[in-house]
Short mmCIF file of C-alpha atoms in Angstrom, two decimals:
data_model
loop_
_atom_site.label_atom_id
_atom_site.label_comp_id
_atom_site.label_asym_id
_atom_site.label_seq_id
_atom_site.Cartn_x
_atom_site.Cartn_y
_atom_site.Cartn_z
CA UNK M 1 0.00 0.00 0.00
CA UNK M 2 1.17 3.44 -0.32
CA UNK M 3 1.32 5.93 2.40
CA UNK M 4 -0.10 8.99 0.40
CA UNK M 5 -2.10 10.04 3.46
CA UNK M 6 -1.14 13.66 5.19
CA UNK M 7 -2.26 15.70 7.75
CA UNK M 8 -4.88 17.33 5.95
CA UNK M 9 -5.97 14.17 4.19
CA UNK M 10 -6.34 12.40 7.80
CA UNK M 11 -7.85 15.22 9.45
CA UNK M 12 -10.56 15.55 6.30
CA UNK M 13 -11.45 11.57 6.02
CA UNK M 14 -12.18 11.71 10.42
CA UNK M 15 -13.77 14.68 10.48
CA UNK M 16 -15.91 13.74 7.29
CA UNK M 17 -16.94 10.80 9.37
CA UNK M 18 -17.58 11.92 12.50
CA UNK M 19 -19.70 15.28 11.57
CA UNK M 20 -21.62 13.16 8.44
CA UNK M 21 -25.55 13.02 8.87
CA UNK M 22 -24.97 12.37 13.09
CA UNK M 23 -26.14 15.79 14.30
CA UNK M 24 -28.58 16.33 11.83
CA UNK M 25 -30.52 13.36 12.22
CA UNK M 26 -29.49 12.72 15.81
CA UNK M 27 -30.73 16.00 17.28
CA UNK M 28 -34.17 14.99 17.86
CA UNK M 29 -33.67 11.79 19.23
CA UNK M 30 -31.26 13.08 21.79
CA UNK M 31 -33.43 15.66 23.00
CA UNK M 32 -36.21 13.08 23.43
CA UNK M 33 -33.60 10.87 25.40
CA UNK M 34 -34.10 13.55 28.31
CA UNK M 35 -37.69 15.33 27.26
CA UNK M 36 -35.55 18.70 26.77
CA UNK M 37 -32.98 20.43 25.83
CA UNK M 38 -30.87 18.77 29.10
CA UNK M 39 -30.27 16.69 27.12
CA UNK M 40 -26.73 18.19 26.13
CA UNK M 41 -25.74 17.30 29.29
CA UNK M 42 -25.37 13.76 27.78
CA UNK M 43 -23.59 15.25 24.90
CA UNK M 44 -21.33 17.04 26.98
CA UNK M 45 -20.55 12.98 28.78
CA UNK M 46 -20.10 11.49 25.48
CA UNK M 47 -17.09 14.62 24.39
CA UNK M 48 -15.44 13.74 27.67
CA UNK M 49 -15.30 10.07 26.97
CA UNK M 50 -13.98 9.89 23.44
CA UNK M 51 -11.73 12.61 24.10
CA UNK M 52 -9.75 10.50 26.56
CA UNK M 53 -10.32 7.40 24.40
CA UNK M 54 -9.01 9.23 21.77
CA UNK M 55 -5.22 9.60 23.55
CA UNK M 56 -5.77 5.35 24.13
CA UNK M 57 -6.54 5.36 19.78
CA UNK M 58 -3.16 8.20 19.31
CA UNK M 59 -0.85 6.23 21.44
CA UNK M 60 -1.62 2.84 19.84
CA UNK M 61 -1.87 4.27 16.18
CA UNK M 62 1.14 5.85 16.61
CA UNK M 63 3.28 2.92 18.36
CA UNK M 64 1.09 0.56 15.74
CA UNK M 65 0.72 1.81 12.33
CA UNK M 66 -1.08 -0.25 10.51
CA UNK M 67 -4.43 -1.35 8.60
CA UNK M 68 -6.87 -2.46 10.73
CA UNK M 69 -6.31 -0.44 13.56
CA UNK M 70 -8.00 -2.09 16.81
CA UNK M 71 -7.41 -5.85 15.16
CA UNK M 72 -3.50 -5.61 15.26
CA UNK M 73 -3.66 -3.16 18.68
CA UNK M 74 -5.87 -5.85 20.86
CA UNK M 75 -3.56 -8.81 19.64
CA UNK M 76 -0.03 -7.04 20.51
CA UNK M 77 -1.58 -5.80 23.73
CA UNK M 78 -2.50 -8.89 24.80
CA UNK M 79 -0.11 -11.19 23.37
CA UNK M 80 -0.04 -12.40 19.44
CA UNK M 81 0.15 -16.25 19.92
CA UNK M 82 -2.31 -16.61 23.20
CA UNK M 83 -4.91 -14.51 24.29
CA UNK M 84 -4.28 -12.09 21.72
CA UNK M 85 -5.48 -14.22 18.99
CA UNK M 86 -8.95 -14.32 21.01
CA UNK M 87 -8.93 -10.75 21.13
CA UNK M 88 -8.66 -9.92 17.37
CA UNK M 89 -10.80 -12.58 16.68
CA UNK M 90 -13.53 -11.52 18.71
CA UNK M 91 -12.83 -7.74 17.45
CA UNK M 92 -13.20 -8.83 13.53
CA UNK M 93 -16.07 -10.80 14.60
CA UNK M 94 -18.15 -7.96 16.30
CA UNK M 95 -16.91 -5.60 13.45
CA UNK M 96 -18.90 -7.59 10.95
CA UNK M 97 -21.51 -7.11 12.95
CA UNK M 98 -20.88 -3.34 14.32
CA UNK M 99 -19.32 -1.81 11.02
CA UNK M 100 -22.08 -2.22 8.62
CA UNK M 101 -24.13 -0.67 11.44
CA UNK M 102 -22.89 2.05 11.61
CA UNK M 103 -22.36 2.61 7.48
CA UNK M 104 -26.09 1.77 7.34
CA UNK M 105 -26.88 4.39 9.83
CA UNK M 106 -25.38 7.37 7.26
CA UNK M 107 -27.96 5.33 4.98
CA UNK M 108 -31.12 6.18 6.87
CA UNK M 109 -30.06 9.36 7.41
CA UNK M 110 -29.69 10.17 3.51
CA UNK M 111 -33.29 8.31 2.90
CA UNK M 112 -35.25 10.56 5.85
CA UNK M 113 -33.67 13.79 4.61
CA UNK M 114 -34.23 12.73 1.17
CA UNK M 115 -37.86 12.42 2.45
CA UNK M 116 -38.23 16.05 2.63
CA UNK M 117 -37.94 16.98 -1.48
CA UNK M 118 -39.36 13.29 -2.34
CA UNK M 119 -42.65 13.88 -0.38
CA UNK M 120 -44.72 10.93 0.68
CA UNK M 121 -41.57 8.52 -0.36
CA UNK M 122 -43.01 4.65 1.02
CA UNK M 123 -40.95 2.14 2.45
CA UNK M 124 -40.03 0.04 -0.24
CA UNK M 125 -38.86 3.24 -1.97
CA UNK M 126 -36.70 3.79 1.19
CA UNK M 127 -35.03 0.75 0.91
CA UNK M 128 -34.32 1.34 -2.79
CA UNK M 129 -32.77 4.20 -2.16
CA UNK M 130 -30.35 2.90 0.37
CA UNK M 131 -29.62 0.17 -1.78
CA UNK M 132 -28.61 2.52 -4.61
CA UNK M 133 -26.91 4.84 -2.41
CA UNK M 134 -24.74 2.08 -0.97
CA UNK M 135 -23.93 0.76 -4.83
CA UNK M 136 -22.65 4.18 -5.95
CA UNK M 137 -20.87 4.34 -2.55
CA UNK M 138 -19.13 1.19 -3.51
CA UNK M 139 -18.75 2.37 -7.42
CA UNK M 140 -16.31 5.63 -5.79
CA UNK M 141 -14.65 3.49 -3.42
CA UNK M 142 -13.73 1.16 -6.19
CA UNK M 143 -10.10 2.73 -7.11
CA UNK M 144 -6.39 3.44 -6.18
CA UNK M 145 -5.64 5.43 -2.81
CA UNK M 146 -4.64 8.19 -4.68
CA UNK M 147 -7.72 9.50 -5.95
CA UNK M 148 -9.40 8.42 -3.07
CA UNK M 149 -7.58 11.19 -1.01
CA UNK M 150 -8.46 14.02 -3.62
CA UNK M 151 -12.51 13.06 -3.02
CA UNK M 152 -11.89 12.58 0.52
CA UNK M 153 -10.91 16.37 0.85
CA UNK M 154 -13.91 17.36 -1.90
CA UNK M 155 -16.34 15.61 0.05
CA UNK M 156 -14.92 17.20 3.74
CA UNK M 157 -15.29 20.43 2.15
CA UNK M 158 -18.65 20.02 1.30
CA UNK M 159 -19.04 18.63 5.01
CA UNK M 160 -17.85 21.62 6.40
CA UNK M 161 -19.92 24.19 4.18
CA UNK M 162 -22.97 22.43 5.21
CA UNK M 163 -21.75 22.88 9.02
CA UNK M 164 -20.77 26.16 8.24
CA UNK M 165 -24.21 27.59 6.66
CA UNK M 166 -26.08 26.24 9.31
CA UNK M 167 -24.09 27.29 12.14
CA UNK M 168 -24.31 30.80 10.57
CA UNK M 169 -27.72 30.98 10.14
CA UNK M 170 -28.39 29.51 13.50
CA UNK M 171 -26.23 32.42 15.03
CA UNK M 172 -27.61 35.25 13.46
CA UNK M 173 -31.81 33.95 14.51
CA UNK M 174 -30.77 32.51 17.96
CA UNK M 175 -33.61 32.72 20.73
CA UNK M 176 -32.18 31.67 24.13
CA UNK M 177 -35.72 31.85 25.50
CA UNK M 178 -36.56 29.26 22.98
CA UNK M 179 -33.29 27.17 23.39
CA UNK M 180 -33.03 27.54 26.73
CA UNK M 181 -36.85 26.48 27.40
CA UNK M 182 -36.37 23.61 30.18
CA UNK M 183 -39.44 21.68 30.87
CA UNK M 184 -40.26 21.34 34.99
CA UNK M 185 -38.06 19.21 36.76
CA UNK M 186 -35.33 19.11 33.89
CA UNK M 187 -32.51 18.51 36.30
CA UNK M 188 -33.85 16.63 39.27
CA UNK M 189 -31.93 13.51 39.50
CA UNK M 190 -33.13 10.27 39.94
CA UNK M 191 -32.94 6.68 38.17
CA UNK M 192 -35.10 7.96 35.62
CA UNK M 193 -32.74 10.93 34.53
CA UNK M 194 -29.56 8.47 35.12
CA UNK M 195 -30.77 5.83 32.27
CA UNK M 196 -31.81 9.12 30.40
CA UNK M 197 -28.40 10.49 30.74
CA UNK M 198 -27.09 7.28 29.21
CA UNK M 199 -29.36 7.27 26.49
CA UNK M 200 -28.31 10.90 25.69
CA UNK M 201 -24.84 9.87 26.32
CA UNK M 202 -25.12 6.87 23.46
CA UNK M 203 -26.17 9.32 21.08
CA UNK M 204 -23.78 11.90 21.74
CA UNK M 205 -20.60 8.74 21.45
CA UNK M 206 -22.52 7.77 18.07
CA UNK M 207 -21.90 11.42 16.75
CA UNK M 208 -18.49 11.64 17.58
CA UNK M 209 -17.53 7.66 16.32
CA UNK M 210 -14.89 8.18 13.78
CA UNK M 211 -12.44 10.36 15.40
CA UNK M 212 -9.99 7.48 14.70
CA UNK M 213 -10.81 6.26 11.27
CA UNK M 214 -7.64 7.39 10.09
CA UNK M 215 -6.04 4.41 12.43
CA UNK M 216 -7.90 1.81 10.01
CA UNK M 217 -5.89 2.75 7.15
CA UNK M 218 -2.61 3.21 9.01
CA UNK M 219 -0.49 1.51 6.39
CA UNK M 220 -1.76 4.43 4.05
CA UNK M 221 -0.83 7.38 6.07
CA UNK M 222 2.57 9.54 5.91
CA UNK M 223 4.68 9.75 8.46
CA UNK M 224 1.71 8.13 11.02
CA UNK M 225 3.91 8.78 14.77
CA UNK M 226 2.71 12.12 13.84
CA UNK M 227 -0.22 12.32 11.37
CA UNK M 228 -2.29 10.10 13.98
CA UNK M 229 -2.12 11.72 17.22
CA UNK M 230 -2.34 14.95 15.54
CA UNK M 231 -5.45 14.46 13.18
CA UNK M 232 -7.53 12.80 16.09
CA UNK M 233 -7.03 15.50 18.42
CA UNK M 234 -7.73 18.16 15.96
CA UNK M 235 -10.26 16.54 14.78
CA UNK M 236 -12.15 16.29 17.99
CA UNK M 237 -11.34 19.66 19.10
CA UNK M 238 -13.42 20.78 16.20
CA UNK M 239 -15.74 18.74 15.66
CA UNK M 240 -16.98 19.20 19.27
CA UNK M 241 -16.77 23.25 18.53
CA UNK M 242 -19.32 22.89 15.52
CA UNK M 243 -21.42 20.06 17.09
CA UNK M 244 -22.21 22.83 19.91
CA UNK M 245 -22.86 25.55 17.20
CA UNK M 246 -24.81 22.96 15.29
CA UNK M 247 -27.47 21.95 18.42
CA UNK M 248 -27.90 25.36 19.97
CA UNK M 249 -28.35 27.13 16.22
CA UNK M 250 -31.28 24.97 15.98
CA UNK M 251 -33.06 24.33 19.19
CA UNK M 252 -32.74 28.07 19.44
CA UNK M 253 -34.99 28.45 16.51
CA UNK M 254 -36.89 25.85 16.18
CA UNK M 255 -38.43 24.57 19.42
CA UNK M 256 -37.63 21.48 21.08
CA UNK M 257 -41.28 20.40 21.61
CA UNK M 258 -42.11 20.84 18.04
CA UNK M 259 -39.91 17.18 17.08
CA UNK M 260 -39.90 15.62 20.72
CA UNK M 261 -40.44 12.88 20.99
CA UNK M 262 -39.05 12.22 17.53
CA UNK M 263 -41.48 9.27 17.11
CA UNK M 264 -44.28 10.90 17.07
CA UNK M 265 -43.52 14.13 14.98
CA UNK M 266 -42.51 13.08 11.42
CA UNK M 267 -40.77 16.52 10.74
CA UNK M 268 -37.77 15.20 13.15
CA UNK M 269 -36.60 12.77 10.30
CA UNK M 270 -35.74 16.20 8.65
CA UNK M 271 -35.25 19.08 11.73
CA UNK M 272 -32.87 20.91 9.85
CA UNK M 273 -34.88 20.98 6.90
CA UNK M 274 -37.59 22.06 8.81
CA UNK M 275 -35.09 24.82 10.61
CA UNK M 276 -33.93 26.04 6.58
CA UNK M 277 -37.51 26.50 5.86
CA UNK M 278 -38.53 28.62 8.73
CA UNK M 279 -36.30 31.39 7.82
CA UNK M 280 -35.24 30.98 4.47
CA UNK M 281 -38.49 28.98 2.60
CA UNK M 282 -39.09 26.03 1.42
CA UNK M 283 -36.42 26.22 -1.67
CA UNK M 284 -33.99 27.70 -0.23
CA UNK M 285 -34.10 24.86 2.60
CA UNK M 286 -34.79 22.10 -0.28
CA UNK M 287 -31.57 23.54 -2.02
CA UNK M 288 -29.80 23.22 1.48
CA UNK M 289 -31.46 19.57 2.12
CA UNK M 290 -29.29 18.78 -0.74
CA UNK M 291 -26.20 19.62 0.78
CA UNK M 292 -26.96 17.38 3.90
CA UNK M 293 -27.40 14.16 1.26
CA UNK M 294 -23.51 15.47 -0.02
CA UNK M 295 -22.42 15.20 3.56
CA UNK M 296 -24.46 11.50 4.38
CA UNK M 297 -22.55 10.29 1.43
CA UNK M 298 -19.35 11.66 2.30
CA UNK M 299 -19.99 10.32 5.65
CA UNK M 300 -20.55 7.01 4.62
CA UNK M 301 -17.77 6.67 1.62
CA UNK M 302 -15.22 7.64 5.03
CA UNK M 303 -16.49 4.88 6.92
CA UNK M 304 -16.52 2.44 3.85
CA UNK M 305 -13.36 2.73 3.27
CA UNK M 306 -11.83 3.12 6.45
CA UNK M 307 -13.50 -0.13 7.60
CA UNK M 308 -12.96 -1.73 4.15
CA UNK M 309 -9.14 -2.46 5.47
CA UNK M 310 -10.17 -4.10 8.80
CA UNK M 311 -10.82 -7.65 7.44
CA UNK M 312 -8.06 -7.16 4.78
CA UNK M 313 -5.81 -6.96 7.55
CA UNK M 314 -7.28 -9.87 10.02
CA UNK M 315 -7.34 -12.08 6.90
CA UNK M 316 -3.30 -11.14 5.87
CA UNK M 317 -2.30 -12.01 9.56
CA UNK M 318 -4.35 -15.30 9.57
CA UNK M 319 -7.31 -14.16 11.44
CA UNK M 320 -9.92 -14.60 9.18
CA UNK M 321 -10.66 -16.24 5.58
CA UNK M 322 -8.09 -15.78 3.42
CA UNK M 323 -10.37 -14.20 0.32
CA UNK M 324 -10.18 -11.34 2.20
CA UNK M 325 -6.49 -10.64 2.02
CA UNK M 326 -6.90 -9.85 -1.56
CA UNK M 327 -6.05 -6.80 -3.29
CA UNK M 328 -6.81 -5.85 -6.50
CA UNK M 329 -3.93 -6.17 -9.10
CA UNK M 330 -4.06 -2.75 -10.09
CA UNK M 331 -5.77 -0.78 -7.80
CA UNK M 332 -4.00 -2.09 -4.89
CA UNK M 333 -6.66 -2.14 -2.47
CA UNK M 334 -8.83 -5.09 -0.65
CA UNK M 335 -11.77 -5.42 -2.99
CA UNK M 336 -12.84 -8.39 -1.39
CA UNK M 337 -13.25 -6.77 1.91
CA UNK M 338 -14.68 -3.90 -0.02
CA UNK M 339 -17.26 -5.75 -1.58
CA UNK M 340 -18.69 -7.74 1.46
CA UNK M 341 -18.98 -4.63 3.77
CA UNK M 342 -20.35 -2.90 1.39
CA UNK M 343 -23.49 -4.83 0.48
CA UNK M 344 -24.08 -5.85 4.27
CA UNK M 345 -24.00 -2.18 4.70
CA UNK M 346 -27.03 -1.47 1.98
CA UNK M 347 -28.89 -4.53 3.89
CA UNK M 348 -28.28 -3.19 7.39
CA UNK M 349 -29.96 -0.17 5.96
CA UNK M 350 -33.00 -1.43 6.34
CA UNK M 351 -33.34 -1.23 10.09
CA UNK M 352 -34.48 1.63 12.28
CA UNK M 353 -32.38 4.26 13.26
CA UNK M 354 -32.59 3.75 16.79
CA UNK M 355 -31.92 0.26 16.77
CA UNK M 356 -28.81 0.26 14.70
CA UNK M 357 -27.43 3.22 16.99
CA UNK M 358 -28.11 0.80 19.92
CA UNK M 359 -26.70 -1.86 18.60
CA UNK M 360 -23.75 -0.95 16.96
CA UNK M 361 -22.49 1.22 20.35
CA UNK M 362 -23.26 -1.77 22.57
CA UNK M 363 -21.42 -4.30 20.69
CA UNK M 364 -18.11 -2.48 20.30
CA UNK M 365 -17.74 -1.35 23.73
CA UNK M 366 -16.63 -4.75 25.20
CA UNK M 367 -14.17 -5.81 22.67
CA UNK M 368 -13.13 -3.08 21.14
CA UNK M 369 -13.10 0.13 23.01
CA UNK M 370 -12.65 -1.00 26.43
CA UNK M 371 -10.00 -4.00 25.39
CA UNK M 372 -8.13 -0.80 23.99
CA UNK M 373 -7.95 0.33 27.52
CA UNK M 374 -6.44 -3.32 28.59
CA UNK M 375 -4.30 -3.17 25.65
CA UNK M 376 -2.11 0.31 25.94
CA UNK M 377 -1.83 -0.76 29.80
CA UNK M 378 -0.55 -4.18 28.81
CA UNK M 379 1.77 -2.45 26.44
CA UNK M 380 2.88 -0.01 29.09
CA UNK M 381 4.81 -3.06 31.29
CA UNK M 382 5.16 -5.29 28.62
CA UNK M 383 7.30 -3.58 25.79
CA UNK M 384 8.30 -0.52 27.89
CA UNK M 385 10.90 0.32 24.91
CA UNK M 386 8.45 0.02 22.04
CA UNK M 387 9.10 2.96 19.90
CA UNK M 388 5.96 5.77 20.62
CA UNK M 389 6.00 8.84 18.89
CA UNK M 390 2.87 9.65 21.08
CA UNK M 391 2.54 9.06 24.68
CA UNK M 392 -0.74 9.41 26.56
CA UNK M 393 -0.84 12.84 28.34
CA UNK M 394 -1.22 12.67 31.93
CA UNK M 395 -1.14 8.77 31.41
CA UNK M 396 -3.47 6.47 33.32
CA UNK M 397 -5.82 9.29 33.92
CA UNK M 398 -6.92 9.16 30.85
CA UNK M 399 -7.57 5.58 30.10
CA UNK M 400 -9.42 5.74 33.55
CA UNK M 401 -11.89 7.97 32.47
CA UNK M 402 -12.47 6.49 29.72
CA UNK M 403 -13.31 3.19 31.15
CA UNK M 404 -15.78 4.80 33.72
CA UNK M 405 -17.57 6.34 31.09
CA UNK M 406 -17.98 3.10 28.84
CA UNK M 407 -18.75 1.25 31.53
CA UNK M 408 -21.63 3.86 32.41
CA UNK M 409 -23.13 3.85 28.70
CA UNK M 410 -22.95 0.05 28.53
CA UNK M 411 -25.05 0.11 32.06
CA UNK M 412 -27.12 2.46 31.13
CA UNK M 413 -28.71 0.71 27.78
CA UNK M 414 -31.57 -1.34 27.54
CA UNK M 415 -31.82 -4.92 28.46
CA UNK M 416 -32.32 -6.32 25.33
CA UNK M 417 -29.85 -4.15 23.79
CA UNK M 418 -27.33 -5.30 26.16
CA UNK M 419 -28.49 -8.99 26.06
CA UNK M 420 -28.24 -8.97 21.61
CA UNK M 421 -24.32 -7.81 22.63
CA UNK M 422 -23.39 -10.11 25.26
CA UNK M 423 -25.22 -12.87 23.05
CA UNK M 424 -23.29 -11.65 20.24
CA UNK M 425 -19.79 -11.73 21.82
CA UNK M 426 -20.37 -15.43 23.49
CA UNK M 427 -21.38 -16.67 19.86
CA UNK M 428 -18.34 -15.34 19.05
CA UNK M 429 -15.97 -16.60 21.67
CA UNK M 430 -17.96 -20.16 20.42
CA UNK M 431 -16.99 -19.82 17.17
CA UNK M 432 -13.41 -18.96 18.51
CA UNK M 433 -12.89 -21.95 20.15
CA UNK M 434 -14.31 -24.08 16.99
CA UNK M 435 -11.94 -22.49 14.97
CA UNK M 436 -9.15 -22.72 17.30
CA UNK M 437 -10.08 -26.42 17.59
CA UNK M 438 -10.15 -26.74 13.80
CA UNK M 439 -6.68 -25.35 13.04
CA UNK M 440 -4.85 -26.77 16.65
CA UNK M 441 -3.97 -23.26 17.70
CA UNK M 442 -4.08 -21.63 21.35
CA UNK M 443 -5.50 -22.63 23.84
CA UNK M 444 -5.61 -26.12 22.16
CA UNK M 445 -1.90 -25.94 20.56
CA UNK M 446 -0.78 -25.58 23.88
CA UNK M 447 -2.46 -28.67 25.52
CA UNK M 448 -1.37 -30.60 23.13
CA UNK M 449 1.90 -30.11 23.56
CA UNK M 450 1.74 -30.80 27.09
CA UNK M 451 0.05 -34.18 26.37
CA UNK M 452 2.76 -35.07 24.07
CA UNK M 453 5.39 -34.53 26.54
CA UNK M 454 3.88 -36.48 29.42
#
């Protein structure tokens, strides 16, 4: 592969990611999470974790470079020939779950907004949309790096316009009476706000996932010990600046009660539509409803093809089936991988937005984002001289926070939710030991060889 990623280039594909359709199609279900504009506080919860998670994702991208990202972090952290090997396993395994998921949910969000100029759109004609959205998504994505970078930046620019106009416009109509309107009892605390604050809190992490897409494509990125730390953290640091432009521009013009709860107003599939068109008319907002279907799709073709790599690079280590290591003999990237994301994506898409937020969060926070946590602490006493460019600031305070906060979000979701990813990780850890069987590697290698010698 060849490292023709930057600064700018890194910076563009996680920022294109994280802001995407998540704020404009999030908005109203967060607010309904808490019944008001409290509801930020949860928002607020979710910038605190993932800015400490994202010094664990610097200071392993950095040590690590490499495609895949959290695949070749969890097995050196925890040991490539032992438990390691369960680890990366398990981490591919709740990926193929977890990253269509979240592809799909960019999806949705291009089909409801898309509901606003296509009135009355069914279903059926829903789901055809996705799937032809997730086609030309897969058409783009179908080509060398190099030209990839070039419509990364295109489509961040976009991205940022979009951001940009609305933040604007927000600014120069904002009513604190109206976005400041909290409902009796907003901040009385009891179990009821707690599970509340979680749900807001779930949201919140959903809107910021992608700060460390870059790390997927590590073996693409120049000079990575600093590219990596350096495009995460600005990355965050703005994205949380225009995310709090973003929510207050609108909830202080249009009012919270007019798409809460989001279920039972249909305008909340399209609030910032709906905010366009209050000041500006309906074409002016059906011109600007345009530019949120460029940023869904840039979303999306960021997350494609940062996730795209993942089971390239569990299949070229021997972690998964080999088809997957393949690149094409041209291009020079993992079509295979490509291919099979991609269309589980389009058929994840058609699932409720609510549900794949809930289920995409729930299942990664196990494996992946707290085994990350495990991992750079296991890394800390067990190569103490590994080369790392970027070391954790204030190191374990960090990783500590972190935890507390997954731990909280996981706690705070609903049984069933938490039941499909506990299910969903011992299916896994079932398969792992049929494999493992299969192929006479760890734990069974081991006993073997014991037998043999007695």
């Amino acid at each position: 592969m060849v490292r023709r990623f930057g600064l700018i280039h890194a910076t563009a594909l996680n920022m294109t990611n994280m802001i995407g359709i998540g704020p404009f199609i999030t908005i109203p279900l967060l607010m309904s999470a808490l019944g008001g504009p409290q509801a930020m506080l949860g928002w607020l919860v979710a910038l605190v974790i993932v800015t400490c998670d994202g010094m664990v994702w610097s200071e392993l991208g950095a040590a690590l470079p490499g495609s895949g990202g959290s695949f070749g972090y969890l097995r050196r952290g925890y040991g490539t020939e032992q438990v390691g090997r369960l680890m990366g396993f398990l981490f591919v395994w709740q990926f193929v779950l977890s990253g269509p998921l979240e592809i799909a949910s960019g999806y949705i969000g291009f089909s409801q907004y898309l509901g606003y100029i296509w009135k009355g759109i069914t279903a059926r004609q829903t789901m055809l949309v996705v799937t032809i959205v997730g086609l030309a998504n897969l058409a783009l994505l179908y080509r060398r790096i190099t030209s990839i970078a070039a419509i990364t930046v295109t489509l961040w620019i976009g991205t940022i316009i979009t951001a940009g106009v609305v933040v604007v416009t927000g600014a120069l109509h904002f009513d604190h009476r109206v976005a400041f309107d909290f409902p009796p009892g907003a901040f009385t605390f009891s179990l009821g706000f707690l599970l509340g604050l979680g749900a807001a809190s779930r949201i919140g992490v959903y809107d910021y996932l992608g700060y460390y897409d870059v790390c997927y494509i590590g073996d693409e990125v120049r000079d990575p010990g600093r590219v990596i730390p350096r495009s995460i953290l600005i990355s965050t640091v703005l994205v949380a600046v225009i995310y709090l432009a973003i929510n207050l521009s609108i909830i202080g013009v249009v009012p919270w009660r007019d798409f809460v709860p989001a279920a039972s107003h249909p305008q909340s599939n399209f609030v910032v539509s709906i905010f366009m068109e209050r000041i500006y008319g309906p074409g002016i907002a059906t011109l600007f409803t345009a530019m949120i279907l460029w940023t869904a799709f840039g979303s999306v073709f960021a997350l494609l093809l940062g996730y795209s790599r993942v089971p390239y690079a569990a299949a070229k280590d021997g972690y998964f089936f080999k088809v997957f290591a393949r690149l094409h003999p041209s291009g020079g990237f993992p079509y295979v991988s490509l291919i099979v994301l991609g269309v589980l994506s389009i058929f994840a898409g058609f699932v409720s937005l609510g549900m794949v937020i809930d289920a995409l969060i729930t299942t990664r926070i196990l494996v992946q984002f707290i085994g990350q946590i495990g991992a750079v602490t296991l890394l800390r006493r067990r190569a103490p001289d590994l080369p790392r460019p970027y070391r954790m600031w204030l190191y374990p305070v960090p990783s500590l926070i972190a935890l507390l906060g997954w731990i909280f979000i996981f706690a705070t979701t609903p049984p069933m939710v938490i039941a499909f990813g506990l299910g969903a990780l011992l299916l896994g850890v079932v398969c792992f030991v049929a494999w493992s069987w299969k192929r006479r590697t760890w734990p069974f290698e081991a006993s073997q060889g014991a037998g043999s010698r007695i």
